[in-house]
Amino acid sequence: MYKHTTDGLRTLLNIPDNYQIFFLSSATEIWERIIQNCVEHTSFHCVNGSFSKRFYEFSGELGKKAFKEEAAFGKGFYPEKFEIPAETEAICLTQNETSSGVSMPVADINKIREKNKEALLFVDAVSSLPYPEFDFTKIDSTFFSVQKCFGLPAGLGVWILNDRVIEKAKQLEAKKVLTGTYHTISSILSKAKDNQTPETPNVWNIFLLGKVIEDMNKKGIATIRKETEVKADMLYNYIKDSNNFSFGVEDPAHRSKTTIVANTAIPAPEVNKKLEQFDLAVGSGYSSYKEKQIRIANFPAYSVEKTEELVNALKKTIG
Ligand SMILES: *Cc1c(COP(=O)(O)O)cnc(C)c1O
């Protein structure tokens, strides 16, 4: 099952041979393992919402020095506008900030790499993969959780990491830095070589992920990406013309294709009350934006037809 799932994922995302695929409990766990295994002193984070902020905080909580470049909620980053300290060992980027619907274009991630070749580059793509088409020669690692775009029950994090990451983890272990116990990179790697895990894993979800990936490969990643864009365009076009909704993210280049966020004049719970008659619902805003924004998960599980249905229902009841 392990092999079937990871082979399928390699095909789906075009992952090169010098990358390993590990199964952990969640993306939150992967944040912690990255800092523990790959940062002796310093990490750098782009922070613009709840998820990227939490990743940043983990570094400090684990006793490391964490630098950050911060942007306001709903805003993204411009690679030419900030410098990453030379001493940084790990650059931590959140490709899709799920709380605000801001995404980082892959071209910008590549620019950050061009300017910073030494540090390891980690990309949280938890709520966007398999949509973003990463150039794996420009990043060292990415990861996701199965409950977002893969539409599965929560409880499985998937970590994709290259030989540079493994090398760094080995260096830290050699220096006797505390890197953890059963889920150190070397412990997971020693088992992954035989398609096994150090603990009893979420077998059911590894199996299901293998099946979902099988379906995705049948459909083809190009079609999945194209449909994601078509659906995102439908939703954003509706928001543009709506009297009630407005864009949560100002810069069109930073608007997420997988997490569509809009400001709403009518409180979010009332939007859902109006949608009830159609047996449809949208997500509420995140945390303090609970009532002021809506979030629409534009994940592969939703068809173009279903998205059309939602747009029509919104047009009819809200305008
Ligand atoms: C959901 C999410 C996480 C956390 O995932 P868990 O599986 O709950 O640990 C991390 N980062 C982003 C961007 C997310 O959307």
PDB file of C-alpha atoms and ligand atoms in Angstrom, residues 25-29 31 51 94 96-98 124-127 143 145 147-148 155-156, ligand 1:
ATOM      1  CA  SER A  25       0.229  12.317  11.410  1.00  0.00           C
ATOM      2  CA  SER A  26      -0.519  15.795  10.110  1.00  0.00           C
ATOM      3  CA  ALA A  27       0.982  18.853   8.474  1.00  0.00           C
ATOM      4  CA  THR A  28       1.279  20.395  11.917  1.00  0.00           C
ATOM      5  CA  GLU A  29       3.577  17.526  12.849  1.00  0.00           C
ATOM      6  CA  TRP A  31       6.197  21.784  10.739  1.00  0.00           C
ATOM      7  CA  PHE A  51      -1.015  28.959   9.346  1.00  0.00           C
ATOM      8  CA  THR A  94       3.342  28.913   2.914  1.00  0.00           C
ATOM      9  CA  ASN A  96      -1.402  28.789   0.123  1.00  0.00           C
ATOM     10  CA  GLU A  97      -2.361  30.677   3.295  1.00  0.00           C
ATOM     11  CA  THR A  98      -5.692  28.999   3.952  1.00  0.00           C
ATOM     12  CA  ASP A 124       3.752  24.325   2.962  1.00  0.00           C
ATOM     13  CA  ALA A 125       1.341  23.467   0.141  1.00  0.00           C
ATOM     14  CA  VAL A 126      -1.165  21.817   2.471  1.00  0.00           C
ATOM     15  CA  SER A 127      -4.276  23.371   0.968  1.00  0.00           C
ATOM     16  CA  PHE A 143       4.083  18.782   2.202  1.00  0.00           C
ATOM     17  CA  SER A 145      -2.532  16.974   4.505  1.00  0.00           C
ATOM     18  CA  GLN A 147      -8.170  16.368   4.217  1.00  0.00           C
ATOM     19  CA  LYS A 148      -7.748  19.396   1.964  1.00  0.00           C
ATOM     20  CA  GLY A 155      -5.107  12.327  10.094  1.00  0.00           C
ATOM     21  CA  LEU A 156      -2.355  11.899   7.531  1.00  0.00           C
TER      22      LEU A 156
HETATM   23  C1  LIG B   1      -4.767  22.831   7.321  1.00  0.00           C
HETATM   24  C2  LIG B   1      -3.419  23.433   7.206  1.00  0.00           C
HETATM   25  C3  LIG B   1      -2.333  23.028   8.007  1.00  0.00           C
HETATM   26  C4  LIG B   1      -2.496  22.042   9.124  1.00  0.00           C
HETATM   27  O1  LIG B   1      -2.875  20.791   8.679  1.00  0.00           O
HETATM   28  P1  LIG B   1      -3.192  19.643   9.765  1.00  0.00           P
HETATM   29  O2  LIG B   1      -3.403  18.425   8.947  1.00  0.00           O
HETATM   30  O3  LIG B   1      -4.405  20.101  10.507  1.00  0.00           O
HETATM   31  O4  LIG B   1      -2.026  19.569  10.660  1.00  0.00           O
HETATM   32  C5  LIG B   1      -1.102  23.579   7.781  1.00  0.00           C
HETATM   33  N1  LIG B   1      -0.910  24.507   6.836  1.00  0.00           N
HETATM   34  C6  LIG B   1      -1.922  24.952   6.046  1.00  0.00           C
HETATM   35  C7  LIG B   1      -1.639  25.973   5.012  1.00  0.00           C
HETATM   36  C8  LIG B   1      -3.205  24.428   6.219  1.00  0.00           C
HETATM   37  O5  LIG B   1      -4.215  24.854   5.444  1.00  0.00           O
END
